[in-house]
mmCIF file of C-alpha atoms in Angstrom:
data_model
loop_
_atom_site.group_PDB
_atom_site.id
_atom_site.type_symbol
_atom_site.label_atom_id
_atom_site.label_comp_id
_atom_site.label_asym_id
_atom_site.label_seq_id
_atom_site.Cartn_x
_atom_site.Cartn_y
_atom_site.Cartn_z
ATOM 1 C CA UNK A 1 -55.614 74.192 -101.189
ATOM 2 C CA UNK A 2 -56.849 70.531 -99.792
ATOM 3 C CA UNK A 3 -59.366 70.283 -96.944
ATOM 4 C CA UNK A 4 -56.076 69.010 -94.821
ATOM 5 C CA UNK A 5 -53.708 72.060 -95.216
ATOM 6 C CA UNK A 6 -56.514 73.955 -94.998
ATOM 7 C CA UNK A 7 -57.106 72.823 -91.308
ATOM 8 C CA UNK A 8 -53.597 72.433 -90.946
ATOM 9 C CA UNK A 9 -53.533 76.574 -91.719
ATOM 10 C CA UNK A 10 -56.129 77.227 -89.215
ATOM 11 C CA UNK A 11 -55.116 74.965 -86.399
ATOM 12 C CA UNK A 12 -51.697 76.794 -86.707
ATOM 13 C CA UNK A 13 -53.497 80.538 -86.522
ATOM 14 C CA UNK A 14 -55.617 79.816 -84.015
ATOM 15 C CA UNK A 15 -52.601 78.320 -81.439
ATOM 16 C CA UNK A 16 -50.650 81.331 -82.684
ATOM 17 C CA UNK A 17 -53.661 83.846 -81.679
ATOM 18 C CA UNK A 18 -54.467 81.820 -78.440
ATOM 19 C CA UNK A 19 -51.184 80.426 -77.177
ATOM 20 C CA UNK A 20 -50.583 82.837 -74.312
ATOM 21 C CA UNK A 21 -54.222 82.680 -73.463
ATOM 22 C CA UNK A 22 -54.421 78.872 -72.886
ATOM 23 C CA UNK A 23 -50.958 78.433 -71.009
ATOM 24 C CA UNK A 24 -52.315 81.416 -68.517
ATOM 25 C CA UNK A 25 -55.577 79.244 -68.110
ATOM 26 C CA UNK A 26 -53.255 75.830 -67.831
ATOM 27 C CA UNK A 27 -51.462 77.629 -64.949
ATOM 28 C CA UNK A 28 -54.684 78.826 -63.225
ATOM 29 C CA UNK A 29 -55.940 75.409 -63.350
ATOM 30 C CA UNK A 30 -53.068 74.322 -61.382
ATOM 31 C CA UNK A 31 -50.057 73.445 -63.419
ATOM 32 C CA UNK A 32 -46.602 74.787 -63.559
ATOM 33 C CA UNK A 33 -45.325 77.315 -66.073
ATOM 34 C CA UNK A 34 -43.421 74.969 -68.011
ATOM 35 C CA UNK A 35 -45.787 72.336 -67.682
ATOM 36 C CA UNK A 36 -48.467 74.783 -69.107
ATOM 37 C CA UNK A 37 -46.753 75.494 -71.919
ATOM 38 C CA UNK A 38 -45.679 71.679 -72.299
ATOM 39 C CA UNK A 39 -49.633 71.039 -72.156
ATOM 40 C CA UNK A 40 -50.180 73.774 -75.034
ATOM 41 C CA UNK A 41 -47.644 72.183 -77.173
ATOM 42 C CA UNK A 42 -49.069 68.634 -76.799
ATOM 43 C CA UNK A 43 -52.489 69.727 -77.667
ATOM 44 C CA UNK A 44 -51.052 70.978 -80.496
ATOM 45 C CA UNK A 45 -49.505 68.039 -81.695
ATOM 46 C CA UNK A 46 -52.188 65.911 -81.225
ATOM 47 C CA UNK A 47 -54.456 68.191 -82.956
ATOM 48 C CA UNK A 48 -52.266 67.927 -85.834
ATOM 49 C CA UNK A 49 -51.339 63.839 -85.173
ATOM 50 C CA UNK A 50 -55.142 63.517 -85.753
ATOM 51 C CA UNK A 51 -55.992 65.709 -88.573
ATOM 52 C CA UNK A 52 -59.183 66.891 -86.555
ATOM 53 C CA UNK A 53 -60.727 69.227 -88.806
ATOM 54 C CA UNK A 54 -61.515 72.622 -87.210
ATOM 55 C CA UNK A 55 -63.773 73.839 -90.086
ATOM 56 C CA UNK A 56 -67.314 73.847 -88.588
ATOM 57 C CA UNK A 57 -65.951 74.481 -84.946
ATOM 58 C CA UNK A 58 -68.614 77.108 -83.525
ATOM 59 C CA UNK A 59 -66.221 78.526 -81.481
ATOM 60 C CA UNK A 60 -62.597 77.526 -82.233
ATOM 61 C CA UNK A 61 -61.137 79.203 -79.060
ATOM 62 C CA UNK A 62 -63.856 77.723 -77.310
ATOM 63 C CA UNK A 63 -62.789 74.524 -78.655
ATOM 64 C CA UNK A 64 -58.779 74.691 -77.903
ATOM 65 C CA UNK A 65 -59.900 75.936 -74.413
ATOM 66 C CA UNK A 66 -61.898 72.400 -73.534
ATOM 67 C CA UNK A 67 -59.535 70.898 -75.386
ATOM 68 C CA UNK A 68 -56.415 72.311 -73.166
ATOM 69 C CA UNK A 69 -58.092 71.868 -70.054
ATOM 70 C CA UNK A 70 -59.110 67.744 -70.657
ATOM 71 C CA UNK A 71 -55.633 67.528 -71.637
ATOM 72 C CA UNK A 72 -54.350 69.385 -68.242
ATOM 73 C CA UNK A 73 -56.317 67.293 -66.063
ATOM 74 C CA UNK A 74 -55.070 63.876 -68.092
ATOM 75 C CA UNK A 75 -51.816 65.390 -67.595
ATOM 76 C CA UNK A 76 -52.771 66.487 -63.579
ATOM 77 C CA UNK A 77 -53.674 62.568 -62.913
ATOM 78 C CA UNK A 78 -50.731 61.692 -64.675
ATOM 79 C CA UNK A 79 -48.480 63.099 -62.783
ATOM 80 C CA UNK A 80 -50.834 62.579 -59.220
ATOM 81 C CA UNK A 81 -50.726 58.325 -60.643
ATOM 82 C CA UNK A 82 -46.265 58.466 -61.233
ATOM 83 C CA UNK A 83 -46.045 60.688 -58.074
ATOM 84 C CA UNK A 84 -47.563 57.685 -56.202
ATOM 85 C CA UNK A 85 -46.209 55.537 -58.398
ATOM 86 C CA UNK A 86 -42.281 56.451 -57.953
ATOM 87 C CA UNK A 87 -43.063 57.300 -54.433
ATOM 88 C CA UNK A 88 -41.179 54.827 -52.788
ATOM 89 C CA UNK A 89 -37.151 54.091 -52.484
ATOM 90 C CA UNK A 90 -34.947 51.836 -54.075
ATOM 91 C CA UNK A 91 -34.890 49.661 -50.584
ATOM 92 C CA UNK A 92 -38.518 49.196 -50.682
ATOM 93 C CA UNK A 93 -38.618 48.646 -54.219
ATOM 94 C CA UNK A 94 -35.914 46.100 -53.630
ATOM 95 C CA UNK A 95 -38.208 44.605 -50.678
ATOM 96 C CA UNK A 96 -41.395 43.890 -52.205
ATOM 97 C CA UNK A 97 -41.573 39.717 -53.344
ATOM 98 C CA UNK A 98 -42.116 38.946 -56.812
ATOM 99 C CA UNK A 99 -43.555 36.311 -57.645
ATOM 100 C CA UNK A 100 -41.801 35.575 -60.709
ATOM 101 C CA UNK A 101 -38.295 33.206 -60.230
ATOM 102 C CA UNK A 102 -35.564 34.966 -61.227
ATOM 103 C CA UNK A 103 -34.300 33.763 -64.588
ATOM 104 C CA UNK A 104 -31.747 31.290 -63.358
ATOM 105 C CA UNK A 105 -33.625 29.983 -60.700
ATOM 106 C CA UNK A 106 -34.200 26.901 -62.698
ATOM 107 C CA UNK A 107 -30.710 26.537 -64.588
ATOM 108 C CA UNK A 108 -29.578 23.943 -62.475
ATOM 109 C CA UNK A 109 -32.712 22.731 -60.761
ATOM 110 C CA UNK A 110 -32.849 19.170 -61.489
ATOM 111 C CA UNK A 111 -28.962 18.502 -60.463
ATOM 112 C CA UNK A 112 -29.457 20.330 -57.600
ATOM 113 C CA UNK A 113 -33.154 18.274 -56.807
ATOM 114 C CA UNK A 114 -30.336 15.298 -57.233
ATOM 115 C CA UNK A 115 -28.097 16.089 -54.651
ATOM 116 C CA UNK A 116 -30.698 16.734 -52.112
ATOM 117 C CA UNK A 117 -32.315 13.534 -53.266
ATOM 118 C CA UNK A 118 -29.010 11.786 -52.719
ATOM 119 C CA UNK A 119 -28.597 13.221 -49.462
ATOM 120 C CA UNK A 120 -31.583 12.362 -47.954
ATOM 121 C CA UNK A 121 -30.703 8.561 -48.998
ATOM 122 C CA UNK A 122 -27.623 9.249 -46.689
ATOM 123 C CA UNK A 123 -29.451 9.810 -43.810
ATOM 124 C CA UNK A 124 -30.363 6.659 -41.039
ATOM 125 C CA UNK A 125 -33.581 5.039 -41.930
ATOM 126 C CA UNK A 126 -34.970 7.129 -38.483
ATOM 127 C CA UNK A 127 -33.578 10.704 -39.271
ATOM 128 C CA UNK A 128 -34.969 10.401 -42.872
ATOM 129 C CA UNK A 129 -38.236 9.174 -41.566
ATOM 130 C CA UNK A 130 -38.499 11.994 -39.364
ATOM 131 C CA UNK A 131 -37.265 14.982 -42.159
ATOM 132 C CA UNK A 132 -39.461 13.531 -44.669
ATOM 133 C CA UNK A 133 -43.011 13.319 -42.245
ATOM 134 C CA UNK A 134 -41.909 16.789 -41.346
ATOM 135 C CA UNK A 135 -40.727 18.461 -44.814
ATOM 136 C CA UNK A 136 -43.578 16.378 -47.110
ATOM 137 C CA UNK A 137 -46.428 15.386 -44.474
ATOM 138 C CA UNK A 138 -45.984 18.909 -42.881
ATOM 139 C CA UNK A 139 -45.848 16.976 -39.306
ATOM 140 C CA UNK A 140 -45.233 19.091 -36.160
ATOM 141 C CA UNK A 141 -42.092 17.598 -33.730
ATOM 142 C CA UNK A 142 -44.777 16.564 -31.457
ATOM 143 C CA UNK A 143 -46.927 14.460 -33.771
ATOM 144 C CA UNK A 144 -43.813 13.119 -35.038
ATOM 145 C CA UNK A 145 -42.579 12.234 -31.822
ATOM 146 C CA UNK A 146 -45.919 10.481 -30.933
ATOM 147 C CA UNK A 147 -46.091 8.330 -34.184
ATOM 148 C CA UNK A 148 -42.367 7.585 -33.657
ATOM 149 C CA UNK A 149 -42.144 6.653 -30.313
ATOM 150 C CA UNK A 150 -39.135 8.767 -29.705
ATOM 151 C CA UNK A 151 -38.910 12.344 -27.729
ATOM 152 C CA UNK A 152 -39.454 15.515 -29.212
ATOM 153 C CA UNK A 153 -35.536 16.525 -28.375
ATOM 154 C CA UNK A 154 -34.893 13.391 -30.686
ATOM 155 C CA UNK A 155 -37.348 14.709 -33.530
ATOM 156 C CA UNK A 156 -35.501 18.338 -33.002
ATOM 157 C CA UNK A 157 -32.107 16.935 -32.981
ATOM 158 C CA UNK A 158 -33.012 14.795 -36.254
ATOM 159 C CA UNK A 159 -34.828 17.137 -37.852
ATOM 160 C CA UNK A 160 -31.299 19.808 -37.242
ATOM 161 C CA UNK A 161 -28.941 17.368 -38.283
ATOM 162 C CA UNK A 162 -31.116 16.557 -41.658
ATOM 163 C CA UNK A 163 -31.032 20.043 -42.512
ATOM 164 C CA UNK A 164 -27.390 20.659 -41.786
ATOM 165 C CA UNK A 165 -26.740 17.481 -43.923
ATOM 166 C CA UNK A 166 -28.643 18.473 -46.835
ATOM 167 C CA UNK A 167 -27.261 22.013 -46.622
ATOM 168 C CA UNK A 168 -23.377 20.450 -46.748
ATOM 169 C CA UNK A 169 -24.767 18.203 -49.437
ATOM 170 C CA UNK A 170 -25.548 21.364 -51.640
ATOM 171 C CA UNK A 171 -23.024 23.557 -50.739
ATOM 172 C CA UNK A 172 -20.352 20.963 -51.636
ATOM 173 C CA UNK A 173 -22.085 20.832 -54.873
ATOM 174 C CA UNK A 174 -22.256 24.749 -55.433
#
C-alpha cells in the first residue's frame, strides 16, 4: 500500500472514530448543528485536498480537534465578515456612488460634447460669456456681475436661460 492511501486509510478512520466528537465540540464553540457538521466535512476534505500525511501525528485526535476548531473560527469570521457584508438592502445598495461610468456612459460622448458645443455658439455673445466664466472659471453670479458690469438678476437670468438652452439642445438630440 503507498504512503498516500495509507494516509488516505487513516484520515478516513480517524473522522469515522471522531466525527460525533468534533461536531459536539463545533457546536459548543458556537456554531449551529448543521454548520458543525458542515465544518467536520470541510476539514475533511481539505485534509484529503492536501494529502497531509497523518503518520507521525502524536496525537491524531488531538490533531483533527485544532484542526476543527481553526477551521470553525475561519468559518465564525466568515460568516461575522458576509453578515456585515450583506447587511444592507437593495435601496442602499442601489444608493451608494460608484465611481466607475456605467458602460455606455461614453457611447455617444463626443456627439453629444457636439451639440452642447453647438449650443453654446447659439447663445448672445453676453449670455455665453456669462455661462462659460461660470461653468469653466467656476465664477460666482456676483463676481460675474462685477466683471460684467451687469446685475446679478441679469447673471441669474443668463445663467437660467443658458442652461435651459443647452438642455433643449440635448434633448432634441436624444
Amino acid at each position: 500500500m503507498s504512503e498516500k492511501s495509507a494516509s488516505h486509510l487513516m484520515l478516513d478512520d480517524a473522522i469515522v472514530t471522531y466525527y460525533d466528537e468534533l461536531c459536539v465540540m463545533t457546536r459548543q464553540c458556537g456554531h449551529a448543528s448543521a454548520t458543525a457538521n458542515d465544518v467536520v466535512h470541510e476539514l475533511y476534505v481539505r485534509l484529503v485536498d492536501r494529502r497531509t500525511s497523518l503518520e507521525g501525528k502524536s496525537s491524531l485526535r488531538a490533531f483533527l480537534r485544532r484542526a476543527c476548531t481553526n477551521l470553525g473560527i475561519d468559518r465564525l469570521r466568515r460568516d461575522r465578515f458576509e453578515l456585515k457584508l450583506f447587511s444592507g438592502s437593495e435601496e442602499e445598495a442601489l444608493g451608494v456612488a460608484s465611481n466607475i461610468a456605467a458602460p455606455d456612459a461614453n457611447i455617444d460622448l463626443r456627439r453629444r460634447l457636439s451639440i452642447l458645443k453647438t449650443a453654446i455658439m447659439e447663445m448672445s455673445l453676453q449670455r455665453r460669456r456669462v455661462f462659460l466664466a461660470n461653468r469653466i472659471g467656476n465664477l460666482s453670479s456676483d463676481e460675474i456681475a462685477l466683471r460684467t458690469g451687469i446685475s446679478r438678476n441679469m447673471v441669474d437670468r443668463h445663467l437660467r436661460k443658458a442652461y435651459l438652452h443647452c438642455l433643449d439642445r440635448l434633448e432634441d438630440a436624444i
